[in-house]
PDB file of C-alpha atoms in Angstrom:
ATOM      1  CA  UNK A   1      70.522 102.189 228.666  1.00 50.00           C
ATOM      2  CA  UNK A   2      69.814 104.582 225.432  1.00 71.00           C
ATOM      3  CA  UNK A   3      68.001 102.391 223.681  1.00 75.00           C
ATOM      4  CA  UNK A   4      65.665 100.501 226.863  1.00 78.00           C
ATOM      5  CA  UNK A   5      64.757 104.275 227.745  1.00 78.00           C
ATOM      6  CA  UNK A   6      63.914 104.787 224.012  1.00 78.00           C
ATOM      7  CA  UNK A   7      61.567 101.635 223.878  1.00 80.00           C
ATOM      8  CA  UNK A   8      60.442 103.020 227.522  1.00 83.00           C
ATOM      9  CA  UNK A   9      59.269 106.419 225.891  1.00 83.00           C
ATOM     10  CA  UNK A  10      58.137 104.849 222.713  1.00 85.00           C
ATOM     11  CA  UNK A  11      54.602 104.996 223.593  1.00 86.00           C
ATOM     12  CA  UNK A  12      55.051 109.271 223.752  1.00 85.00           C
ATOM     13  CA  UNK A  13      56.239 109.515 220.971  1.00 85.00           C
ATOM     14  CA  UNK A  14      53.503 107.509 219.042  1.00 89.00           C
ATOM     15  CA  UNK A  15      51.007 109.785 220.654  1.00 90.00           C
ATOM     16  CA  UNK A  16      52.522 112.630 219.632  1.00 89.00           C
ATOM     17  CA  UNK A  17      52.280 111.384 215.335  1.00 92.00           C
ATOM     18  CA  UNK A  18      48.702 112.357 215.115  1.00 91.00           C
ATOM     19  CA  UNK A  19      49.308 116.198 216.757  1.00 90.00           C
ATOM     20  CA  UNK A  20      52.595 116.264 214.223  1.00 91.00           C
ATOM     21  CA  UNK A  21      50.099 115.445 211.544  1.00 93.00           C
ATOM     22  CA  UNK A  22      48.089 117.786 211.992  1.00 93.00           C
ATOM     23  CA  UNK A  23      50.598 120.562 212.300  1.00 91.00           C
ATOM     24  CA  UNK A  24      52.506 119.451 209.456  1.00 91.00           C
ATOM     25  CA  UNK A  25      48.880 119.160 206.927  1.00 91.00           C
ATOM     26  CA  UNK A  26      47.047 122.350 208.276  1.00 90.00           C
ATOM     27  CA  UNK A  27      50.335 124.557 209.701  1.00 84.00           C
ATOM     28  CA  UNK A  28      53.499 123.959 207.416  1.00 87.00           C
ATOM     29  CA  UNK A  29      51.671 122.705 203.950  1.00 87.00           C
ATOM     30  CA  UNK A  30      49.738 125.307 203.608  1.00 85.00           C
ATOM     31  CA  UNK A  31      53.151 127.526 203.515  1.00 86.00           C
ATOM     32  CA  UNK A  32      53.555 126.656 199.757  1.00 86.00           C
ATOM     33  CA  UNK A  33      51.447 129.158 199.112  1.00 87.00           C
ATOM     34  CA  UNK A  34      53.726 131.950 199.799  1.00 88.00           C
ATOM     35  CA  UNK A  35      55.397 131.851 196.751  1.00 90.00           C
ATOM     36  CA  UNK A  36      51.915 133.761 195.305  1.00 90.00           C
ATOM     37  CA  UNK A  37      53.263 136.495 196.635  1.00 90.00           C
ATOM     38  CA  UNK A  38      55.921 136.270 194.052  1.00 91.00           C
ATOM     39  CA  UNK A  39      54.028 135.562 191.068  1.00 88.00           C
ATOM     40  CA  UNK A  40      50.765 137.069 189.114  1.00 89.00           C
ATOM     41  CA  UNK A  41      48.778 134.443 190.439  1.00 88.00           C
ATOM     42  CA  UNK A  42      45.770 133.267 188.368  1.00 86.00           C
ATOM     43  CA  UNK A  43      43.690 130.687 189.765  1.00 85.00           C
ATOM     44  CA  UNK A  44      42.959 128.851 186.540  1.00 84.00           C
ATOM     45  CA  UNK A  45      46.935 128.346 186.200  1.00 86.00           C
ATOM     46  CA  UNK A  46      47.846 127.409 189.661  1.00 84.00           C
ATOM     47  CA  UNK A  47      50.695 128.174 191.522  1.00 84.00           C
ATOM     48  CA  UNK A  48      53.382 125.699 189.143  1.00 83.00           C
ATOM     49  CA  UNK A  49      52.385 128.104 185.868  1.00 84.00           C
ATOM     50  CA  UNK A  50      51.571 131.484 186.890  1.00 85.00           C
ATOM     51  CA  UNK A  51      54.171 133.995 185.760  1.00 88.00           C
ATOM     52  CA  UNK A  52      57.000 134.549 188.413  1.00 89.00           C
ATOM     53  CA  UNK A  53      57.590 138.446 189.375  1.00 90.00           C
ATOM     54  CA  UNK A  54      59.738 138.418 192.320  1.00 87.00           C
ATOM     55  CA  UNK A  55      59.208 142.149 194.799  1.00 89.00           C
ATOM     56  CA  UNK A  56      56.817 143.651 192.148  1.00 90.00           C
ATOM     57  CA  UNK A  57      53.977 143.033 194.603  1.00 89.00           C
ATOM     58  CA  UNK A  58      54.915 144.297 197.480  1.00 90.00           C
ATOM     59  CA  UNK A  59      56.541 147.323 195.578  1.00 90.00           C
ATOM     60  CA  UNK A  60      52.825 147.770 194.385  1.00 90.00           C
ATOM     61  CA  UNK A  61      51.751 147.487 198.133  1.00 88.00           C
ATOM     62  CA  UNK A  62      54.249 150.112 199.838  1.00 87.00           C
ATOM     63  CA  UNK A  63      53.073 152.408 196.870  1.00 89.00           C
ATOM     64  CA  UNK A  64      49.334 151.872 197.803  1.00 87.00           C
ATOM     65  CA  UNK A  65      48.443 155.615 199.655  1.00 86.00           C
ATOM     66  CA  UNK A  66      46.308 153.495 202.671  1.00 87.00           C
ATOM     67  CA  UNK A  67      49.207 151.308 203.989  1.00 88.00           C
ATOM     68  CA  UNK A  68      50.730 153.057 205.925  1.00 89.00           C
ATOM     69  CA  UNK A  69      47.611 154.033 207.545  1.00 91.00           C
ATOM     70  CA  UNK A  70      46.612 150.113 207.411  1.00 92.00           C
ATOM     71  CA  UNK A  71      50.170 149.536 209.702  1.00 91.00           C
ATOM     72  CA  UNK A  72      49.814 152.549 212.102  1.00 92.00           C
ATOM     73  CA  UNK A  73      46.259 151.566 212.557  1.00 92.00           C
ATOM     74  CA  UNK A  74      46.959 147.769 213.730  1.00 92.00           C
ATOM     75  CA  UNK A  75      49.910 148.305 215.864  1.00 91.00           C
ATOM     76  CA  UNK A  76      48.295 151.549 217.557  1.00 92.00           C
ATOM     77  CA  UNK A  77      45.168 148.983 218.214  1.00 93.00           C
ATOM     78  CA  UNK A  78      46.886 145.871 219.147  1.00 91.00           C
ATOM     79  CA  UNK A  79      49.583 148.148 221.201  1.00 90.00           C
ATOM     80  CA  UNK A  80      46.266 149.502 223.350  1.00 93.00           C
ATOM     81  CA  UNK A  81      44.930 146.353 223.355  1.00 92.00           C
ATOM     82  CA  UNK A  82      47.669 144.583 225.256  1.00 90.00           C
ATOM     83  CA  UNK A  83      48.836 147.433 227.572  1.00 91.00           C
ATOM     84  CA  UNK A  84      44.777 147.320 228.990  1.00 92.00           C
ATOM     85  CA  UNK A  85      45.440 144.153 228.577  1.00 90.00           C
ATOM     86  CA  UNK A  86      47.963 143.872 231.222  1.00 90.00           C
ATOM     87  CA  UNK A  87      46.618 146.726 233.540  1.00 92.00           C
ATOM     88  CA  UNK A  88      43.298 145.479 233.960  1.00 94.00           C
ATOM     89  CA  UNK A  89      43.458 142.172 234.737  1.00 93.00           C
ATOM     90  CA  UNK A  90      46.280 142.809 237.454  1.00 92.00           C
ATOM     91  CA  UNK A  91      44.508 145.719 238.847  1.00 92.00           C
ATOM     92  CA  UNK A  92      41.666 143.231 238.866  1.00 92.00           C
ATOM     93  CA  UNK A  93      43.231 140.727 239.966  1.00 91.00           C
ATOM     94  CA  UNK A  94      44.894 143.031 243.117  1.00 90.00           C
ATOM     95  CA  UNK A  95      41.489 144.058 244.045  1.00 90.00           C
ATOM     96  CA  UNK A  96      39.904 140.437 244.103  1.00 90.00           C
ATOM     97  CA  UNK A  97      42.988 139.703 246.773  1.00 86.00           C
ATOM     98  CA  UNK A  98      41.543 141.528 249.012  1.00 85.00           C
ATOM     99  CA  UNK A  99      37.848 140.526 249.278  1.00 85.00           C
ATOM    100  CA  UNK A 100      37.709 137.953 252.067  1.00 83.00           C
ATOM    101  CA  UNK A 101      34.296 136.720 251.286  1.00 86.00           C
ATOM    102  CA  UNK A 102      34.958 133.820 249.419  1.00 85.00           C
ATOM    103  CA  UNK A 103      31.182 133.640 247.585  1.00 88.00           C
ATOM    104  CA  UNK A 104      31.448 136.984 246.296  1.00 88.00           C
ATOM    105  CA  UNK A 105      34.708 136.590 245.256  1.00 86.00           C
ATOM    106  CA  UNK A 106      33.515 133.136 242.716  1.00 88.00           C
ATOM    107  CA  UNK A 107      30.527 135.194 241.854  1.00 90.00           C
ATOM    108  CA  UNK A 108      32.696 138.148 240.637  1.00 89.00           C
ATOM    109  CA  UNK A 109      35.020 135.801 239.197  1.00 88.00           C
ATOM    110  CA  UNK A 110      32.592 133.826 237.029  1.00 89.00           C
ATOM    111  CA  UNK A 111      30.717 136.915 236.114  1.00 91.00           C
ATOM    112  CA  UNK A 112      33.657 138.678 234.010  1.00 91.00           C
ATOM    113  CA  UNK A 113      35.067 135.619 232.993  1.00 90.00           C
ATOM    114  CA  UNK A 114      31.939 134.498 230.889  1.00 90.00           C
ATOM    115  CA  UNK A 115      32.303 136.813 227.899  1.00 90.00           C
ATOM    116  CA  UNK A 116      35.641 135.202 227.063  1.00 90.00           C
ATOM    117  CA  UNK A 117      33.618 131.904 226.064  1.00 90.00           C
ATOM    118  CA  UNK A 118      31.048 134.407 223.451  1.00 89.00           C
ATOM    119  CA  UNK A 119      32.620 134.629 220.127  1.00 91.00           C
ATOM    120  CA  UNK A 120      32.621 137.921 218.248  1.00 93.00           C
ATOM    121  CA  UNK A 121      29.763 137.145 215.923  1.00 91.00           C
ATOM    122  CA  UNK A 122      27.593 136.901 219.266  1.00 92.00           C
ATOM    123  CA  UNK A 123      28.968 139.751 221.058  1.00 92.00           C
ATOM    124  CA  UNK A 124      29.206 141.859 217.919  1.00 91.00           C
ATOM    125  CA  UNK A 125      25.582 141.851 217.320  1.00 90.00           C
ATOM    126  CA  UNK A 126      25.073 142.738 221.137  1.00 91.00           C
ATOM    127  CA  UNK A 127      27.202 146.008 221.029  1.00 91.00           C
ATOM    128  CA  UNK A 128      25.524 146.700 217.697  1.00 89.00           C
ATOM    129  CA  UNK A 129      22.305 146.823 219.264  1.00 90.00           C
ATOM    130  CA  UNK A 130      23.639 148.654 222.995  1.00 90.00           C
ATOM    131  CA  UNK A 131      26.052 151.131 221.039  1.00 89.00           C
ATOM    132  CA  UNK A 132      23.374 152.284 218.252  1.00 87.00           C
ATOM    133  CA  UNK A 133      23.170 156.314 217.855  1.00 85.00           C
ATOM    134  CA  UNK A 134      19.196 155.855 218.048  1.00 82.00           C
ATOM    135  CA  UNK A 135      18.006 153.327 219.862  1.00 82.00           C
ATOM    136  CA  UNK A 136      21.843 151.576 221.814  1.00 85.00           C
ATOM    137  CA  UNK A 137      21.279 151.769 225.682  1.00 90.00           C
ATOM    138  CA  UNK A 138      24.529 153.901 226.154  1.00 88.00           C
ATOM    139  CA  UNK A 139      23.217 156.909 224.133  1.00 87.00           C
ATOM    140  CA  UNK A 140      19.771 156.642 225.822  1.00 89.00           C
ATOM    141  CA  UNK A 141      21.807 157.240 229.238  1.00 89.00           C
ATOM    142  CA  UNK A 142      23.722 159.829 227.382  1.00 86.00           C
ATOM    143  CA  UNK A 143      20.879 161.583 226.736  1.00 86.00           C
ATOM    144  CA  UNK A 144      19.528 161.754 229.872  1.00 86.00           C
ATOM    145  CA  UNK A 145      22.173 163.429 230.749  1.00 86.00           C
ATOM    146  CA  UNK A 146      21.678 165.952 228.028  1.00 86.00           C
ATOM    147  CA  UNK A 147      24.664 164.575 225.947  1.00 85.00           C
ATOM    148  CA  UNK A 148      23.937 164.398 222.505  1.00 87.00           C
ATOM    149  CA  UNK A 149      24.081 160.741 220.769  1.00 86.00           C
ATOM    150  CA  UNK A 150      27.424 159.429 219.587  1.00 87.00           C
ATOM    151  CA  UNK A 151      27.907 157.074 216.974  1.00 89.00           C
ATOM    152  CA  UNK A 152      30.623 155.003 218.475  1.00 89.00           C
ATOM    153  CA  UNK A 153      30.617 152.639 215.301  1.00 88.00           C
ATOM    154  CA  UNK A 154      30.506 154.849 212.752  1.00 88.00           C
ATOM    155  CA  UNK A 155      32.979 157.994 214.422  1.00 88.00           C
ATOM    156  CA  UNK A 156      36.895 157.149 213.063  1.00 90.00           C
ATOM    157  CA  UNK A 157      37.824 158.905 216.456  1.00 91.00           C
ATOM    158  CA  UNK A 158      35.985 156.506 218.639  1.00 92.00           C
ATOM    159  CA  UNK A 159      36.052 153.632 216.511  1.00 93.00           C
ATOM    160  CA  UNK A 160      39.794 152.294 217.531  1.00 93.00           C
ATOM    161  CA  UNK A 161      38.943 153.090 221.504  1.00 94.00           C
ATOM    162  CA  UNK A 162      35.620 151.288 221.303  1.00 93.00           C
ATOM    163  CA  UNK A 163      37.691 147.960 220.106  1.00 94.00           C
ATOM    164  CA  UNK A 164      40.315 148.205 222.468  1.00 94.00           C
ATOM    165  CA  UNK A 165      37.526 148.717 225.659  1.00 93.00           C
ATOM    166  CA  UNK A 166      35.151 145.939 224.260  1.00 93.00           C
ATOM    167  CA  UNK A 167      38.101 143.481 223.548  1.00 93.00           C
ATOM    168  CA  UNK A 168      39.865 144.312 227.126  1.00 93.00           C
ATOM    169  CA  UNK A 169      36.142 143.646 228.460  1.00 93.00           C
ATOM    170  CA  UNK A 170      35.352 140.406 226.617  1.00 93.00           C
ATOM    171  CA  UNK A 171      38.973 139.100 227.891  1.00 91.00           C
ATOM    172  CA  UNK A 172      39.712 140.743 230.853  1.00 91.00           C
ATOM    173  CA  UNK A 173      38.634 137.867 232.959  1.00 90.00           C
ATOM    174  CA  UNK A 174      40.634 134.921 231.555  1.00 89.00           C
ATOM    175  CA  UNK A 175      43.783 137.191 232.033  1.00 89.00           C
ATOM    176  CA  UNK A 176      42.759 137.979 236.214  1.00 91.00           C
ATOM    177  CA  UNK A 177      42.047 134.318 236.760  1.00 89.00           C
ATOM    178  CA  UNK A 178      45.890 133.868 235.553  1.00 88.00           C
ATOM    179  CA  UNK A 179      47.196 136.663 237.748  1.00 91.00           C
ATOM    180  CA  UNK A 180      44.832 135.122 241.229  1.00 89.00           C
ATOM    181  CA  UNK A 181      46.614 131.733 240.290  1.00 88.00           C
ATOM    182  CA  UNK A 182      50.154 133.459 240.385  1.00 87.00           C
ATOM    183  CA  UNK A 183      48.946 135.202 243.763  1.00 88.00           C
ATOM    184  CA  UNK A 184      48.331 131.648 245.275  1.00 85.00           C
ATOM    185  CA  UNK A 185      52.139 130.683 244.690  1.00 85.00           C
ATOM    186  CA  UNK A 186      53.282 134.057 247.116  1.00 87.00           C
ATOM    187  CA  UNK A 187      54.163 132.469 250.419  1.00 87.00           C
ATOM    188  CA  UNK A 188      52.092 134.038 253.403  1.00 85.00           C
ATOM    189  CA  UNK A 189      55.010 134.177 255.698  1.00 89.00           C
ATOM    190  CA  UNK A 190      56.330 137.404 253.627  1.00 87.00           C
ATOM    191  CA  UNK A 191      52.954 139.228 254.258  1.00 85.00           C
ATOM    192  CA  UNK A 192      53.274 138.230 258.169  1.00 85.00           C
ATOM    193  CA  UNK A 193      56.945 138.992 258.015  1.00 89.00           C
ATOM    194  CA  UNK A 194      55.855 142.690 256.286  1.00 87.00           C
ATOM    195  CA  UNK A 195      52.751 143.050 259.136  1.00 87.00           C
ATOM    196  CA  UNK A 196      55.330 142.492 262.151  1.00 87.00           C
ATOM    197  CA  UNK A 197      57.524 144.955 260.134  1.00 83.00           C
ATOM    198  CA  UNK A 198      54.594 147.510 260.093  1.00 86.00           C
ATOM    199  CA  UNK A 199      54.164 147.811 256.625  1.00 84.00           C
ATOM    200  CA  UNK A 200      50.850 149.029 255.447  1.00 85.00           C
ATOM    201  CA  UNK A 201      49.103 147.084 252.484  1.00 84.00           C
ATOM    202  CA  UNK A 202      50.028 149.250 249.999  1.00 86.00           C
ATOM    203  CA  UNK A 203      53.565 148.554 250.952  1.00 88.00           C
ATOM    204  CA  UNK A 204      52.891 144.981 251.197  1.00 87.00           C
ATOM    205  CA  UNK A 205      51.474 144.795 247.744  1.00 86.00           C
ATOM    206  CA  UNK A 206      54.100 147.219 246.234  1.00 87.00           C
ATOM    207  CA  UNK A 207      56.757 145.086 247.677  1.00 86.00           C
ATOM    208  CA  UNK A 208      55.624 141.006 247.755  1.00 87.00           C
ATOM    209  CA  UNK A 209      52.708 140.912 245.737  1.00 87.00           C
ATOM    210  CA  UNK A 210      53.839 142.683 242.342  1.00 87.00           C
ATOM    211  CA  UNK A 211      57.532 141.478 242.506  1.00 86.00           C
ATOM    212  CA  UNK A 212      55.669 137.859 243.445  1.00 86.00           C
ATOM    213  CA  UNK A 213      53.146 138.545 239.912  1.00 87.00           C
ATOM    214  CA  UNK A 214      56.660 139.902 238.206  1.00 84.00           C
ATOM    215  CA  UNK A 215      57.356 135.781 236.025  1.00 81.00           C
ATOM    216  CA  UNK A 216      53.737 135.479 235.118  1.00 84.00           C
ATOM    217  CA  UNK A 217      53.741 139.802 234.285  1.00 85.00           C
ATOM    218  CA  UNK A 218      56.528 138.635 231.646  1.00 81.00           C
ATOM    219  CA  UNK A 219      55.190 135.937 230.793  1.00 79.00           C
ATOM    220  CA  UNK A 220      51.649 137.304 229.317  1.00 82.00           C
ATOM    221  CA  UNK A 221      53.757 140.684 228.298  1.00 81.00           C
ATOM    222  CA  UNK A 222      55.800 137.991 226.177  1.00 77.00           C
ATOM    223  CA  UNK A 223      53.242 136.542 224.501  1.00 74.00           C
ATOM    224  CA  UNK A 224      51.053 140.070 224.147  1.00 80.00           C
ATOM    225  CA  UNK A 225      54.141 141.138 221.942  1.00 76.00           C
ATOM    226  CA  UNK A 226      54.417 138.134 220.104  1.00 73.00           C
ATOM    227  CA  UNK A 227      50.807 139.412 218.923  1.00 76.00           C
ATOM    228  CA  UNK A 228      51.731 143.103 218.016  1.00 79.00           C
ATOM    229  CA  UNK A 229      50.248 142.483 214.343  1.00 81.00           C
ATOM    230  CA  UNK A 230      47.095 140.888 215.479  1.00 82.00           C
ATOM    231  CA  UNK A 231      44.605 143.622 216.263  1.00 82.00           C
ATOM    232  CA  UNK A 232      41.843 141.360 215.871  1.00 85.00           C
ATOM    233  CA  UNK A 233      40.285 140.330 212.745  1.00 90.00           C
ATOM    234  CA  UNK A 234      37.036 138.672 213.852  1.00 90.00           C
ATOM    235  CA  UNK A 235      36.066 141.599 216.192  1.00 92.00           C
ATOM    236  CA  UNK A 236      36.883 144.285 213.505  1.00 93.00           C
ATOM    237  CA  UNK A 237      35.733 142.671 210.332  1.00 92.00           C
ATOM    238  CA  UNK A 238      32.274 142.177 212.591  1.00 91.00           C
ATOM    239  CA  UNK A 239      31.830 145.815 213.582  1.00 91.00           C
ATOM    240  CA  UNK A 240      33.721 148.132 211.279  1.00 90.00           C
ATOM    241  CA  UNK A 241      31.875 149.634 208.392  1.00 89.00           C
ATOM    242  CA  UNK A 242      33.531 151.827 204.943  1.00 89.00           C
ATOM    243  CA  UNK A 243      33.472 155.067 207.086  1.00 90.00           C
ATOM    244  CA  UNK A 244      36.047 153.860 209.652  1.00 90.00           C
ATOM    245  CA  UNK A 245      38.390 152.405 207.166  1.00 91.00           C
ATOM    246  CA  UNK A 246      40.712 155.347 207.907  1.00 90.00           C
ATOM    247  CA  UNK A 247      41.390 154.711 211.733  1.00 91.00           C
ATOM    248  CA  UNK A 248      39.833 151.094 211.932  1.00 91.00           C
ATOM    249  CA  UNK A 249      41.522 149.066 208.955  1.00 91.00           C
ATOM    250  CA  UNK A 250      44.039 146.991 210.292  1.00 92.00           C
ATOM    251  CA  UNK A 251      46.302 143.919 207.990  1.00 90.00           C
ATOM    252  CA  UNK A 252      44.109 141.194 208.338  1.00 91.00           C
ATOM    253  CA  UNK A 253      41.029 143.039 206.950  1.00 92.00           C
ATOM    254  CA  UNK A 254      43.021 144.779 204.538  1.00 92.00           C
ATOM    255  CA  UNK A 255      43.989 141.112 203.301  1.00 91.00           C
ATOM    256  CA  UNK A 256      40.605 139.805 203.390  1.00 92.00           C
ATOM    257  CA  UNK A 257      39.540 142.702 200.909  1.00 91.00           C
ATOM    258  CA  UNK A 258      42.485 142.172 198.817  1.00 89.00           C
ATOM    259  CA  UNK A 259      41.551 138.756 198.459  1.00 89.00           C
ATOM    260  CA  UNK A 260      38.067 137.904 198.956  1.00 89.00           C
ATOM    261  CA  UNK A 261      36.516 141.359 197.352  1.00 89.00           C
ATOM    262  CA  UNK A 262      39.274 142.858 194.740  1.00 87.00           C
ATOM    263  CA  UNK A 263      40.443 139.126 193.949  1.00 86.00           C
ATOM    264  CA  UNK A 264      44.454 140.435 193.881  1.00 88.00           C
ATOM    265  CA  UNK A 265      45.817 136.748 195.426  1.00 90.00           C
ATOM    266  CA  UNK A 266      49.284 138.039 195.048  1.00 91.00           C
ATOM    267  CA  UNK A 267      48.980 140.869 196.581  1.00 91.00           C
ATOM    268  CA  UNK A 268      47.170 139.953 199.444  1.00 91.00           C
ATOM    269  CA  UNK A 269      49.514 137.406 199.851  1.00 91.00           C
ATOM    270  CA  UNK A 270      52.047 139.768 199.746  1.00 91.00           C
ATOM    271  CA  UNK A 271      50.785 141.491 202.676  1.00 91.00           C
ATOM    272  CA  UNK A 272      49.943 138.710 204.727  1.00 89.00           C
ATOM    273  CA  UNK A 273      53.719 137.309 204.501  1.00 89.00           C
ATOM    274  CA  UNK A 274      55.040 140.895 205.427  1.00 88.00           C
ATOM    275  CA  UNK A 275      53.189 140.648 208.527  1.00 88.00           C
ATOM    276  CA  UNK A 276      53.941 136.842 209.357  1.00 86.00           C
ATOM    277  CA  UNK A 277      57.769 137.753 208.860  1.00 87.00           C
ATOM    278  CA  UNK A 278      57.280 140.547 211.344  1.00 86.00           C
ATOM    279  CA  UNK A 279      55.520 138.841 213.768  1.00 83.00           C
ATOM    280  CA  UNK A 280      58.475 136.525 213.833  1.00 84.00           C
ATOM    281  CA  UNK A 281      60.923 138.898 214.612  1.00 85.00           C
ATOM    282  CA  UNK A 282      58.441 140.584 217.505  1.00 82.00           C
ATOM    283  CA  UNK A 283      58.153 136.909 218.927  1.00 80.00           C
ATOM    284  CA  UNK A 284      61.907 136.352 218.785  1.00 83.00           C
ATOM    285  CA  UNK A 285      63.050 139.629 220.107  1.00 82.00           C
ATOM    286  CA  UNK A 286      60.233 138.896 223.007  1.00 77.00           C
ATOM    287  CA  UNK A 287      61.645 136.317 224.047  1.00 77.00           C
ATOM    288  CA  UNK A 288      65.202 137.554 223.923  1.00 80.00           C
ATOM    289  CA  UNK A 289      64.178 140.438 226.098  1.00 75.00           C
ATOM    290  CA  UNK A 290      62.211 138.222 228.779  1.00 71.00           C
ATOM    291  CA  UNK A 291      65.403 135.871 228.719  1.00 74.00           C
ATOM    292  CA  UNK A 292      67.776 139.362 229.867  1.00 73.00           C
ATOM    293  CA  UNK A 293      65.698 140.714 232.066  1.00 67.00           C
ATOM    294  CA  UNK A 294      63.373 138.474 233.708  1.00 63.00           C
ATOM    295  CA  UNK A 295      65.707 134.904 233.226  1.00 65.00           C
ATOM    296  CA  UNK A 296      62.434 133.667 231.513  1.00 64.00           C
ATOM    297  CA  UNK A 297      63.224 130.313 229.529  1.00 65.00           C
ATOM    298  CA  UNK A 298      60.719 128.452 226.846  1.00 59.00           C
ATOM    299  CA  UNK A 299      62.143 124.777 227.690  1.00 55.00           C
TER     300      UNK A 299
END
């Protein structure tokens, strides 16, 4: 019986080689390169005969005097980022419910949903333009209102709220498509039930709908933590500038400095596996928590 449902399921498993491939080449090879983190990496040596030097570089990076700012400033970004990352597209998503008009409710739909498909490069150079102190669109309507011109760019107060607004704009819309699909799955007969019962729909929503949304609610929160590190490199290395490195700097383009611009391999690579190990743990103690208190299971 084993071994007919093994030649049965044979077929599966030979479409599955090519993904495996793939992962194993471009996701688990390229993991031989932590060990720069250990060594005094020189290029023209490789990573068999560069000298070996254990902690030294990540000594050298928790004595650098920018990161701990670096740290605060990606998980106070990211940690925005995915609490209006959650509110939004619910509230969103609770206020599409109730339009009855079916063509408005597409139009609205597609409409927000569209910038999730621009990548950063694009949409960077668009908030350049509409966010510019002289000539941006938002400071022209600020100054018609007798508000003097803010550079949102360029301002280390503003800078980390601008990201976390444009990024919950950009992807606001993928995340209330998810949250009208979980609506779907709430079985009508509770709302008639809760309409015979009197209940207004404030009560309705604050009883069936949210505790209905509650699996898919822990299921994005789950994976939003898993992400806690990730305060977007491709939106901040496109829009930040030298005079926001104090509040706008996150890991990733603290690496890509380290690397790309001061050449220190090790040490970038030092920082980079600090915040892969960390992400780890976030994912794993995610899941633990959705497990306890929502039942949530991976497989």
């Amino acid at each position: 019986m084993t071994r007919t449902k093994w030649r049965m399921e044979l077929p599966l498993h030979i479409m599955l080689w090519p993904g495996l491939a793939l992962v194993l080449i471009f996701s688990y090879g390229p993991m031989v390169g932590i060990v720069v983190a250990f060594q005094d990496f020189i290029p023209t040596k490789g990573i068999f005969g560069s000298e070996w030097v254990g902690m030294k570089h990540f000594s050298y990076v928790y004595s650098l005097p920018q990161t701990k700012s670096v740290i605060y400033n990606t998980i106070f970004i990211s940690g925005m980022k995915i609490i209006a990352g959650l509110f939004v597209p619910i509230t969103t998503a609770l206020l599409l419910n109730e339009i009855k008009r079916q063509a408005f409710k597409r139009t609205v739909q597609t409409v927000i949903y569209l910038p999730h498909f621009l990548s950063w490069v694009v949409l960077s150079g668009i908030l350049l333009d509409v966010l510019s102190p002289s000539s941006g669109i938002l400071n022209q309507a600020l100054g018609a209102l007798g508000i003097e011109p803010i550079y949102f760019l360029g301002s280390q107060t503003w800078f980390p709220f601008v990201m976390v607004g444009t990024d919950v704009w950009k992807e606001f819309g993928f995340g209330t498509i998810v949250y009208l699909a979980a609506l779907t799955s709430i079985n009508p007969m509770l709302y008639e039930a809760a309409v015979i019962d009197g209940a207004s729909r404030w009560k309705q929503t604050l009883h069936i709908t949210l505790p209905g949304m509650l699996p898919i609610i822990v299921l994005m929160t789950t994976l939003s933590l898993g992400n806690v590190l990730n305060a977007g490199f491709d939106q901040i290395f496109n829009m930040y500038n030298p005079s926001v490195y104090a509040t706008g700097d996150i890991l990733d383009t603290f690496v890509y400095r380290l690397a790309f611009i001061n050449a220190q391999f090790s040490v970038a690579t030092a920082v980079g596996l600090f915040k892969s190990v960390i992400s780890f743990a976030m994912i794993t103690i995610s899941y633990l928590l959705a497990y306890r208190f929502a039942n949530y299971r991976i497989f």
